[in-house]
Tab-separated table of C-alpha atoms in Angstrom:
chain	number	residue	atom	x	y	z
A	23	UNK	CA	-8.971	4.170	-3.323
A	24	UNK	CA	-7.163	3.297	-6.880
A	25	UNK	CA	-4.074	2.179	-7.512
A	26	UNK	CA	-3.071	5.098	-8.903
A	27	UNK	CA	-3.585	6.911	-6.054
A	28	UNK	CA	-2.106	4.399	-3.819
A	29	UNK	CA	1.416	4.221	-6.027
A	30	UNK	CA	2.056	7.647	-6.002
A	31	UNK	CA	1.248	8.231	-1.849
A	32	UNK	CA	3.920	5.469	-1.161
A	33	UNK	CA	6.053	6.547	-3.771
A	34	UNK	CA	5.621	10.048	-1.613
A	35	UNK	CA	6.225	8.329	1.589
A	36	UNK	CA	8.694	6.707	0.352
A	37	UNK	CA	10.120	9.912	-0.366
A	38	UNK	CA	9.665	11.888	2.327
A	39	UNK	CA	11.649	8.870	4.840
A	40	UNK	CA	14.170	9.570	1.872
A	41	UNK	CA	14.630	12.974	2.011
A	42	UNK	CA	14.344	12.976	6.348
A	43	UNK	CA	16.671	10.728	7.151
A	44	UNK	CA	19.314	11.167	4.407
A	45	UNK	CA	18.543	15.244	3.978
A	46	UNK	CA	21.750	17.351	3.266
A	47	UNK	CA	24.074	14.430	4.675
A	48	UNK	CA	25.243	14.991	0.800
A	49	UNK	CA	27.557	16.710	-0.639
A	50	UNK	CA	25.200	20.158	-1.027
A	51	UNK	CA	28.510	22.088	-2.710
A	52	UNK	CA	27.135	21.091	-6.373
A	53	UNK	CA	24.115	20.034	-8.374
A	54	UNK	CA	23.306	15.714	-9.544
A	55	UNK	CA	21.589	13.253	-9.733
A	56	UNK	CA	22.315	11.366	-6.740
A	57	UNK	CA	19.879	7.805	-7.096
A	58	UNK	CA	17.943	6.583	-9.506
A	59	UNK	CA	15.406	3.488	-10.052
A	60	UNK	CA	14.218	2.588	-13.142
A	61	UNK	CA	14.464	4.021	-16.418
A	62	UNK	CA	15.658	8.285	-15.775
A	63	UNK	CA	16.798	9.854	-19.155
A	64	UNK	CA	18.947	13.426	-18.652
A	65	UNK	CA	18.869	16.004	-21.166
A	66	UNK	CA	21.794	18.738	-21.394
A	67	UNK	CA	20.862	21.826	-23.145
A	68	UNK	CA	24.001	20.855	-25.598
A	69	UNK	CA	21.842	18.184	-26.439
A	70	UNK	CA	18.425	17.899	-28.902
A	71	UNK	CA	17.105	14.656	-26.814
A	72	UNK	CA	16.928	12.722	-23.663
A	73	UNK	CA	19.730	10.126	-23.054
A	74	UNK	CA	19.345	7.084	-20.536
A	75	UNK	CA	21.380	7.844	-17.243
A	76	UNK	CA	22.973	4.542	-16.374
A	77	UNK	CA	21.321	2.965	-13.318
A	78	UNK	CA	25.127	2.594	-12.271
A	79	UNK	CA	26.042	6.061	-11.176
A	80	UNK	CA	29.230	5.784	-11.160
A	81	UNK	CA	29.413	5.274	-15.015
A	82	UNK	CA	27.101	7.896	-15.426
A	83	UNK	CA	29.949	10.179	-16.292
A	84	UNK	CA	28.786	14.189	-16.639
A	85	UNK	CA	25.694	12.384	-17.665
A	86	UNK	CA	25.043	12.754	-14.075
A	87	UNK	CA	26.194	15.888	-13.473
A	88	UNK	CA	23.266	18.991	-13.873
A	89	UNK	CA	23.678	22.149	-14.574
A	90	UNK	CA	20.931	24.876	-15.381
A	91	UNK	CA	18.459	24.703	-18.138
A	92	UNK	CA	19.235	20.514	-17.953
A	93	UNK	CA	16.168	18.702	-17.589
A	94	UNK	CA	15.696	15.038	-15.986
A	95	UNK	CA	13.156	12.705	-17.149
A	96	UNK	CA	11.968	9.607	-15.153
A	97	UNK	CA	9.254	6.490	-17.097
A	98	UNK	CA	7.091	3.710	-15.176
A	99	UNK	CA	7.878	2.986	-12.154
A	100	UNK	CA	11.301	5.091	-12.120
A	101	UNK	CA	12.068	7.869	-9.453
A	102	UNK	CA	15.335	10.506	-9.763
A	103	UNK	CA	16.564	12.030	-6.002
A	104	UNK	CA	18.848	14.968	-7.242
A	105	UNK	CA	20.592	18.077	-5.620
A	106	UNK	CA	20.475	21.396	-6.169
A	107	UNK	CA	23.673	23.352	-5.180
A	108	UNK	CA	22.940	24.864	-1.557
A	109	UNK	CA	19.233	24.691	-2.187
A	110	UNK	CA	17.194	21.495	-1.481
A	111	UNK	CA	17.187	18.038	-2.148
A	112	UNK	CA	13.846	16.151	-4.384
A	113	UNK	CA	12.292	13.389	-5.405
A	114	UNK	CA	11.600	12.928	-9.278
A	115	UNK	CA	8.683	11.158	-9.245
A	116	UNK	CA	7.752	7.868	-12.169
A	117	UNK	CA	6.373	9.963	-15.606
A	118	UNK	CA	7.704	13.300	-14.921
A	119	UNK	CA	9.710	15.955	-16.290
A	120	UNK	CA	11.746	18.506	-14.404
A	121	UNK	CA	14.036	21.657	-15.202
A	122	UNK	CA	17.191	22.689	-13.382
A	123	UNK	CA	17.054	26.362	-13.162
A	124	UNK	CA	19.669	29.046	-15.040
A	125	UNK	CA	20.859	29.595	-12.121
A	126	UNK	CA	21.529	27.128	-8.847
A	127	UNK	CA	22.936	28.930	-6.023
A	128	UNK	CA	20.370	29.676	-3.272
A	129	UNK	CA	21.348	33.572	-3.210
A	130	UNK	CA	20.583	34.115	-6.878
A	131	UNK	CA	17.588	30.993	-7.910
A	132	UNK	CA	15.034	32.727	-9.393
A	133	UNK	CA	12.748	29.810	-10.538
A	134	UNK	CA	12.501	25.837	-11.127
A	135	UNK	CA	9.902	24.366	-13.851
A	136	UNK	CA	8.437	21.639	-12.855
A	137	UNK	CA	6.226	19.967	-16.706
A	138	UNK	CA	4.756	16.675	-15.734
A	139	UNK	CA	4.292	14.333	-13.185
A	140	UNK	CA	5.509	14.877	-9.287
A	141	UNK	CA	7.603	16.016	-7.457
A	142	UNK	CA	9.017	16.063	-3.412
A	143	UNK	CA	10.905	19.029	-2.357
A	144	UNK	CA	13.162	19.335	0.644
A	145	UNK	CA	13.722	22.974	1.087
A	146	UNK	CA	17.109	23.898	3.231
A	147	UNK	CA	16.870	27.203	5.512
A	148	UNK	CA	17.164	30.074	3.506
A	149	UNK	CA	16.622	29.353	0.478
A	150	UNK	CA	14.376	31.345	-1.471
A	151	UNK	CA	12.726	30.485	-4.701
A	152	UNK	CA	9.451	29.618	-7.135
A	153	UNK	CA	8.386	26.432	-8.205
A	154	UNK	CA	6.312	27.616	-11.692
A	155	UNK	CA	4.186	25.212	-13.512
A	156	UNK	CA	1.454	26.156	-16.044
A	157	UNK	CA	-1.452	26.721	-13.335
A	158	UNK	CA	0.763	27.856	-10.599
A	159	UNK	CA	3.420	29.831	-8.666
A	160	UNK	CA	4.454	28.469	-5.639
A	161	UNK	CA	6.801	31.148	-3.546
A	162	UNK	CA	9.127	29.035	-0.773
A	163	UNK	CA	10.910	30.127	1.797
A	164	UNK	CA	12.720	26.392	3.345
A	165	UNK	CA	10.505	23.655	3.504
A	166	UNK	CA	9.267	20.138	2.539
A	167	UNK	CA	6.096	20.233	-0.087
A	168	UNK	CA	4.888	18.655	-2.790
A	169	UNK	CA	3.375	19.510	-6.284
A	170	UNK	CA	2.158	16.949	-8.736
A	171	UNK	CA	0.903	18.234	-12.317
A	172	UNK	CA	-1.469	17.197	-13.987
A	173	UNK	CA	-0.041	17.574	-18.147
A	174	UNK	CA	-2.748	19.430	-20.110
A	175	UNK	CA	-0.996	17.802	-23.504
A	176	UNK	CA	-1.532	14.132	-24.195
A	177	UNK	CA	1.288	14.045	-26.300
A	178	UNK	CA	0.565	11.538	-28.757
A	179	UNK	CA	4.218	11.850	-30.040
A	180	UNK	CA	7.917	13.639	-28.912
A	181	UNK	CA	10.627	13.338	-31.809
A	182	UNK	CA	14.249	15.336	-31.210
A	183	UNK	CA	12.939	19.630	-29.845
A	184	UNK	CA	9.043	18.420	-30.327
A	185	UNK	CA	6.408	17.250	-28.603
A	186	UNK	CA	2.864	16.767	-30.412
A	187	UNK	CA	-0.730	16.267	-29.102
A	188	UNK	CA	-3.884	17.168	-27.972
A	189	UNK	CA	-4.863	19.652	-25.248
A	190	UNK	CA	-6.674	18.346	-22.569
A	191	UNK	CA	-7.325	20.060	-19.016
A	192	UNK	CA	-4.611	20.128	-17.073
A	193	UNK	CA	-4.239	21.429	-12.958
A	194	UNK	CA	-1.811	21.284	-10.292
A	195	UNK	CA	-2.068	20.006	-6.433
A	196	UNK	CA	0.404	21.733	-3.495
A	197	UNK	CA	0.576	19.757	-0.375
A	198	UNK	CA	3.131	21.540	1.918
A	199	UNK	CA	4.247	18.840	5.118
A	200	UNK	CA	6.408	21.216	7.068
A	201	UNK	CA	6.898	25.280	6.966
A	202	UNK	CA	4.540	27.807	4.238
A	203	UNK	CA	4.475	27.538	0.712
A	204	UNK	CA	3.065	30.392	-1.218
A	205	UNK	CA	1.147	29.893	-4.516
A	206	UNK	CA	-0.043	32.148	-7.595
A	207	UNK	CA	-3.136	30.585	-9.517
A	208	UNK	CA	-1.941	31.855	-13.028
A	209	UNK	CA	-5.214	32.144	-14.362
A	210	UNK	CA	-7.318	33.859	-11.452
A	211	UNK	CA	-4.705	35.682	-10.296
A	212	UNK	CA	-5.253	34.835	-6.581
A	213	UNK	CA	-2.699	33.984	-4.035
A	214	UNK	CA	-2.853	31.533	-1.219
A	215	UNK	CA	-0.536	31.385	1.862
A	216	UNK	CA	-0.542	27.356	2.890
A	217	UNK	CA	0.806	26.403	5.862
A	218	UNK	CA	1.718	22.757	7.491
A	219	UNK	CA	-1.081	19.541	6.535
A	220	UNK	CA	-2.952	22.123	3.784
A	221	UNK	CA	-2.934	21.626	-0.072
A	222	UNK	CA	-4.335	23.762	-2.620
A	223	UNK	CA	-5.848	22.324	-6.381
A	224	UNK	CA	-6.167	23.742	-9.737
A	225	UNK	CA	-7.794	20.097	-10.975
A	226	UNK	CA	-10.936	20.016	-9.051
A	227	UNK	CA	-11.869	22.294	-11.950
A	228	UNK	CA	-11.212	19.211	-14.250
A	229	UNK	CA	-14.266	16.763	-11.933
A	230	UNK	CA	-16.627	19.854	-12.242
A	231	UNK	CA	-17.038	19.223	-15.655
A	232	UNK	CA	-16.752	15.370	-15.410
A	233	UNK	CA	-19.901	15.907	-12.986
A	234	UNK	CA	-21.365	18.252	-15.290
A	235	UNK	CA	-21.276	15.972	-17.971
A	236	UNK	CA	-22.781	12.761	-15.959
A	237	UNK	CA	-25.841	15.218	-14.935
A	238	UNK	CA	-26.406	16.123	-18.484
A	239	UNK	CA	-26.110	12.015	-19.156
A	240	UNK	CA	-28.301	11.320	-16.963
A	241	UNK	CA	-31.228	13.674	-17.535
A	242	UNK	CA	-31.186	13.503	-21.557
A	243	UNK	CA	-29.694	9.764	-21.483
A	244	UNK	CA	-32.447	7.881	-20.332
A	245	UNK	CA	-35.387	9.213	-20.471
A	246	UNK	CA	-35.916	9.950	-24.150
A	247	UNK	CA	-34.462	6.225	-24.563
A	248	UNK	CA	-36.804	4.940	-21.945
A	249	UNK	CA	-40.545	6.741	-23.324
A	250	UNK	CA	-39.022	5.353	-26.627
A	251	UNK	CA	-38.703	1.748	-25.758
A	252	UNK	CA	-41.717	1.753	-24.201
A	253	UNK	CA	-44.017	2.814	-27.271
A	254	UNK	CA	-41.961	0.620	-29.961
A	255	UNK	CA	-42.619	-2.680	-27.487
A	256	UNK	CA	-46.394	-2.898	-26.541
A	257	UNK	CA	-48.350	-5.973	-26.144
A	258	UNK	CA	-45.959	-9.325	-25.208
A	259	UNK	CA	-46.433	-10.452	-29.074
A	260	UNK	CA	-43.598	-7.345	-30.062
A	261	UNK	CA	-41.746	-7.305	-27.090
A	262	UNK	CA	-40.677	-10.983	-27.622
A	263	UNK	CA	-40.150	-9.893	-31.877
A	264	UNK	CA	-38.547	-6.686	-30.470
A	265	UNK	CA	-35.887	-9.073	-28.288
A	266	UNK	CA	-35.385	-11.100	-31.249
A	267	UNK	CA	-35.554	-8.134	-34.575
A	268	UNK	CA	-32.551	-6.058	-31.945
A	269	UNK	CA	-29.329	-6.117	-33.472
A	270	UNK	CA	-26.526	-6.694	-31.167
A	271	UNK	CA	-24.424	-3.887	-31.336
A	272	UNK	CA	-20.411	-4.246	-32.488
A	273	UNK	CA	-17.570	-3.017	-29.511
A	274	UNK	CA	-14.391	-3.481	-30.787
A	275	UNK	CA	-12.317	-5.629	-27.918
A	276	UNK	CA	-9.219	-3.203	-27.369
A	277	UNK	CA	-7.870	-5.008	-24.488
A	278	UNK	CA	-6.685	-8.569	-26.431
A	279	UNK	CA	-3.818	-6.367	-27.502
A	280	UNK	CA	-0.731	-5.836	-25.235
A	281	UNK	CA	0.155	-2.349	-25.120
A	282	UNK	CA	4.061	-1.734	-25.412
A	283	UNK	CA	5.192	-1.690	-23.173
A	284	UNK	CA	9.910	-1.384	-23.717
A	285	UNK	CA	11.312	0.081	-26.569
A	286	UNK	CA	10.983	-1.271	-30.592
A	287	UNK	CA	13.021	-1.555	-33.318
A	288	UNK	CA	11.380	-1.153	-36.620
A	289	UNK	CA	13.724	-2.268	-40.226
A	290	UNK	CA	13.350	0.160	-43.846
A	291	UNK	CA	11.716	-3.128	-44.679
A	292	UNK	CA	7.613	-3.123	-44.253
A	293	UNK	CA	5.696	-1.524	-41.354
A	294	UNK	CA	5.712	-2.784	-38.314
A	295	UNK	CA	2.944	-1.883	-35.409
A	296	UNK	CA	1.672	-1.134	-31.517
A	297	UNK	CA	-0.801	-0.968	-29.985
A	298	UNK	CA	-0.477	2.337	-26.691
A	299	UNK	CA	-3.722	2.220	-25.556
A	300	UNK	CA	-7.128	3.418	-24.956
A	301	UNK	CA	-7.952	2.761	-28.820
A	302	UNK	CA	-4.520	4.253	-29.656
A	303	UNK	CA	-2.461	1.773	-33.077
A	304	UNK	CA	0.916	3.084	-34.088
A	305	UNK	CA	2.671	1.775	-37.587
A	306	UNK	CA	6.370	2.985	-38.012
A	307	UNK	CA	8.540	1.912	-41.093
A	308	UNK	CA	12.568	3.290	-41.423
A	309	UNK	CA	13.312	5.105	-43.962
A	310	UNK	CA	17.244	4.532	-43.653
A	311	UNK	CA	19.461	2.079	-45.452
A	312	UNK	CA	21.891	2.372	-42.223
A	313	UNK	CA	19.641	1.582	-38.871
A	314	UNK	CA	16.363	0.955	-37.919
A	315	UNK	CA	13.740	3.208	-36.182
A	316	UNK	CA	13.612	2.967	-32.226
A	317	UNK	CA	10.750	4.815	-30.798
A	318	UNK	CA	10.083	4.047	-27.070
A	319	UNK	CA	6.440	4.243	-25.127
A	320	UNK	CA	5.526	7.691	-23.345
A	321	UNK	CA	2.083	8.192	-21.475
A	322	UNK	CA	-0.281	7.747	-24.521
A	323	UNK	CA	2.429	8.001	-27.048
A	324	UNK	CA	5.590	7.275	-28.100
A	325	UNK	CA	9.099	8.796	-27.744
A	326	UNK	CA	10.957	8.275	-31.176
A	327	UNK	CA	14.254	7.691	-29.425
A	328	UNK	CA	16.915	6.560	-32.593
A	329	UNK	CA	16.550	7.173	-36.651
A	330	UNK	CA	14.070	8.559	-39.623
A	331	UNK	CA	10.980	6.972	-40.703
A	332	UNK	CA	7.158	7.194	-41.375
A	333	UNK	CA	5.379	7.066	-38.847
A	334	UNK	CA	1.555	6.250	-38.207
A	335	UNK	CA	-1.182	6.683	-35.233
A	336	UNK	CA	-4.806	6.349	-35.101
A	337	UNK	CA	-6.938	6.341	-32.631
A	338	UNK	CA	-10.201	4.436	-33.170
A	339	UNK	CA	-13.452	4.496	-30.702
A	340	UNK	CA	-14.989	1.213	-30.030
A	341	UNK	CA	-17.236	0.847	-32.998
A	342	UNK	CA	-13.608	1.437	-35.370
A	343	UNK	CA	-14.639	4.856	-36.420
A	344	UNK	CA	-10.907	7.003	-36.549
A	345	UNK	CA	-11.342	9.760	-33.866
A	346	UNK	CA	-7.643	11.001	-34.257
A	347	UNK	CA	-4.721	10.335	-36.654
A	348	UNK	CA	-1.256	11.548	-37.111
A	349	UNK	CA	1.063	11.118	-39.928
A	350	UNK	CA	4.598	12.082	-39.769
A	351	UNK	CA	7.496	11.803	-41.531
A	352	UNK	CA	11.028	12.402	-39.947
A	353	UNK	CA	14.562	12.909	-41.247
A	354	UNK	CA	17.325	14.289	-41.197
A	355	UNK	CA	19.002	17.374	-43.926
A	356	UNK	CA	22.759	18.308	-42.123
A	357	UNK	CA	22.551	19.543	-39.170
A	358	UNK	CA	18.720	19.813	-38.947
A	359	UNK	CA	16.224	17.000	-37.407
A	360	UNK	CA	12.747	17.998	-39.634
A	361	UNK	CA	9.964	16.432	-38.283
A	362	UNK	CA	6.374	16.488	-41.203
A	363	UNK	CA	3.072	16.018	-40.161
A	364	UNK	CA	-0.171	16.177	-41.697
A	365	UNK	CA	-2.190	17.654	-39.545
A	366	UNK	CA	-6.150	18.644	-39.687
A	367	UNK	CA	-7.061	19.129	-36.583
A	368	UNK	CA	-7.658	21.586	-35.274
A	369	UNK	CA	-6.782	20.404	-31.345
A	370	UNK	CA	-3.867	20.036	-32.221
A	371	UNK	CA	-1.001	21.245	-30.214
A	372	UNK	CA	2.636	21.287	-29.423
A	373	UNK	CA	5.508	22.749	-27.070
A	374	UNK	CA	9.323	22.170	-26.691
A	375	UNK	CA	9.969	19.155	-24.443
A	376	UNK	CA	10.231	20.601	-20.840
A	377	UNK	CA	8.703	23.268	-21.220
A	378	UNK	CA	4.692	24.816	-20.190
A	379	UNK	CA	4.166	26.731	-22.928
A	380	UNK	CA	1.556	24.904	-25.814
A	381	UNK	CA	0.388	25.848	-28.850
A	382	UNK	CA	-1.601	25.285	-31.732
A	383	UNK	CA	0.134	23.281	-34.604
A	384	UNK	CA	-0.446	24.576	-37.828
A	385	UNK	CA	-2.760	23.588	-40.367
A	386	UNK	CA	-2.217	21.230	-43.566
A	387	UNK	CA	1.369	19.372	-44.616
A	388	UNK	CA	3.602	21.816	-42.360
A	389	UNK	CA	7.325	21.161	-40.867
A	390	UNK	CA	9.063	21.723	-37.487
A	391	UNK	CA	12.574	22.424	-38.398
A	392	UNK	CA	15.027	21.664	-35.287
A	393	UNK	CA	18.560	22.474	-35.323
A	394	UNK	CA	20.900	20.734	-33.175
A	395	UNK	CA	23.681	22.715	-33.050
A	396	UNK	CA	21.649	25.893	-31.659
A	397	UNK	CA	18.600	24.108	-29.959
A	398	UNK	CA	15.979	26.033	-31.876
A	399	UNK	CA	13.428	24.728	-33.936
A	400	UNK	CA	10.646	26.889	-35.884
A	401	UNK	CA	7.293	25.417	-38.168
A	402	UNK	CA	7.638	25.516	-41.693
A	403	UNK	CA	5.368	24.271	-44.847
A	404	UNK	CA	6.043	20.697	-45.475
A	405	UNK	CA	7.961	19.476	-48.754
A	406	UNK	CA	6.062	18.341	-51.318
A	407	UNK	CA	5.732	14.507	-50.860
A	408	UNK	CA	6.913	15.018	-47.237
A	409	UNK	CA	3.934	12.798	-46.096
A	410	UNK	CA	4.087	9.913	-48.718
A	411	UNK	CA	0.671	7.852	-50.126
A	412	UNK	CA	1.947	4.743	-48.758
A	413	UNK	CA	1.627	6.156	-45.148
A	414	UNK	CA	-1.701	8.220	-45.458
A	415	UNK	CA	-2.901	4.552	-47.588
A	416	UNK	CA	-1.747	2.421	-45.103
A	417	UNK	CA	-4.081	-0.065	-43.112
A	418	UNK	CA	-3.854	-1.645	-39.580
A	419	UNK	CA	-4.115	-4.864	-39.538
A	420	UNK	CA	-5.010	-5.078	-36.343
A	421	UNK	CA	-8.074	-3.147	-37.956
A	422	UNK	CA	-8.890	-5.497	-40.472
A	423	UNK	CA	-9.538	-8.143	-37.873
A	424	UNK	CA	-11.743	-6.555	-35.700
A	425	UNK	CA	-13.359	-5.119	-38.728
A	426	UNK	CA	-13.659	-8.867	-40.139
A	427	UNK	CA	-15.266	-9.466	-36.911
A	428	UNK	CA	-17.531	-6.912	-37.012
A	429	UNK	CA	-19.133	-7.428	-40.225
A	430	UNK	CA	-19.418	-11.430	-39.226
A	431	UNK	CA	-21.502	-9.361	-36.526
A	432	UNK	CA	-23.903	-7.681	-38.529
A	433	UNK	CA	-24.447	-10.653	-40.474
A	434	UNK	CA	-25.500	-13.185	-38.396
A	435	UNK	CA	-27.945	-9.588	-36.901
A	436	UNK	CA	-29.081	-9.336	-40.770
A	437	UNK	CA	-30.003	-13.258	-40.851
A	438	UNK	CA	-31.799	-13.027	-36.638
A	439	UNK	CA	-33.965	-10.037	-38.410
A	440	UNK	CA	-34.997	-11.973	-41.121
A	441	UNK	CA	-36.125	-15.329	-39.176
A	442	UNK	CA	-37.844	-12.655	-37.035
A	443	UNK	CA	-39.287	-10.974	-39.857
A	444	UNK	CA	-40.844	-13.912	-41.493
A	445	UNK	CA	-41.987	-15.142	-38.153
A	446	UNK	CA	-43.859	-12.107	-38.286
A	447	UNK	CA	-44.722	-12.259	-41.692
A	448	UNK	CA	-46.612	-15.708	-40.860
A	449	UNK	CA	-48.289	-14.554	-37.711
A	450	UNK	CA	-49.392	-11.567	-39.672
A	451	UNK	CA	-51.643	-13.859	-42.849
A	452	UNK	CA	-52.733	-16.371	-39.801
A	453	UNK	CA	-54.387	-13.557	-38.064
A	454	UNK	CA	-55.614	-11.590	-40.944
A	455	UNK	CA	-55.676	-14.096	-43.661
A	456	UNK	CA	-55.258	-11.410	-46.412
A	457	UNK	CA	-52.764	-11.640	-50.019
A	458	UNK	CA	-52.089	-7.842	-49.371
A	459	UNK	CA	-51.001	-7.954	-45.886
A	460	UNK	CA	-47.947	-10.906	-47.183
A	461	UNK	CA	-47.105	-8.545	-49.925
A	462	UNK	CA	-46.373	-5.989	-47.762
A	463	UNK	CA	-44.605	-7.906	-44.634
A	464	UNK	CA	-42.552	-9.472	-48.005
A	465	UNK	CA	-41.635	-5.623	-48.308
A	466	UNK	CA	-41.003	-4.594	-44.884
A	467	UNK	CA	-38.901	-8.075	-44.313
A	468	UNK	CA	-36.240	-5.877	-46.617
A	469	UNK	CA	-35.965	-3.518	-43.616
A	470	UNK	CA	-36.586	-5.253	-40.574
A	471	UNK	CA	-37.061	-2.244	-39.005
A	472	UNK	CA	-40.095	-1.339	-41.185
A	473	UNK	CA	-42.294	-4.001	-38.928
A	474	UNK	CA	-42.968	-1.573	-36.575
A	475	UNK	CA	-44.479	0.387	-38.974
A	476	UNK	CA	-45.992	-1.966	-40.238
A	477	UNK	CA	-47.202	-3.422	-37.184
A	478	UNK	CA	-50.265	-0.953	-36.387
A	479	UNK	CA	-51.742	-0.908	-39.644
A	480	UNK	CA	-51.594	-5.053	-38.906
A	481	UNK	CA	-53.040	-4.949	-35.505
């Protein structure tokens, strides 16, 4: 069992103990956050952004009081315990976003929305409502159950009112501990009734895709290479020379970089860099003369907490080729917060933070205009110069250092191959005693791979 899965089980076990021992002992006449661990933030419907909740709830003020449409967000190693008026007590586990329904009484409540992460529910008897994810709708009638969501958006950057990333396979897992839950799979339009200790999962489809990929690799990845190598390195001499000529492949060592794990501030004097994990680097520079650009990590991307600035986020493979690139310029215009981006990818997606609906980002230089007064936004063409040349031309110093390592390795490979080629040349001349063979060897040394082509002729 992997660590994350173990941690999730322990988290649910702790949450189950909490709910079983304290369920409904609290005042159920209101809706609020009653306990937190780690970092928890709340986005009020009247606010464009998530604001950190004081761990001492007595000092949290009105931020701990939950109204319809508010969103509660947890981060790494964090949880939040909530009560919804006359309805249920629930635990939001780490890296989750949970939206408070518009109507908060058990008589009228219709839908709870869970966007990502895991939520454990303990429902008051007589309550009748739904929990909705991108994949399923759970009909609830007084029960204890959990919903785990594997988000279908790999978020890269989040600014006020906007979340941008790349689409991926998602899914939902529903586990019932007490009572009964009716699950509607929104994609297949099938219904399943779950009872105690039963589970429904849409994420099996993800594993099917992974297994098929492995089958294809096993079928085509090994056979061709083995047959090729067998024909290429026939004979003891060619085996030994082949080992010498074989170049060491370069693989970038991203693990030597420390992953950004807390808030970081960037000034307007120069770009600063951070590593986000999985081969992804971000470079940031503030554009305001009065304040810094402040960001924090979130899953595989970042969230802009404060300020305006330029951001470049590149994901590299282990050969240092760019897999994905995102250029962004965040600035203000009166009551509007504008996120201008350059989109050259067909896979870039967006959504409003805390919502389920994922859509494609328009291509080209585009801008998302978010009004902080109405909390509404729309896409438009970006203004000329919104993505400055200094941003698109910026080179990551970390990548430049690895590229130097790669060039040094290529140089060493080349020298090693030339030395091996000269050894072959000496053997060819000695065995064949032909002047023309020497000239051919000299020719082949310019490209050591040609030695194998000449081999059949020489021997």
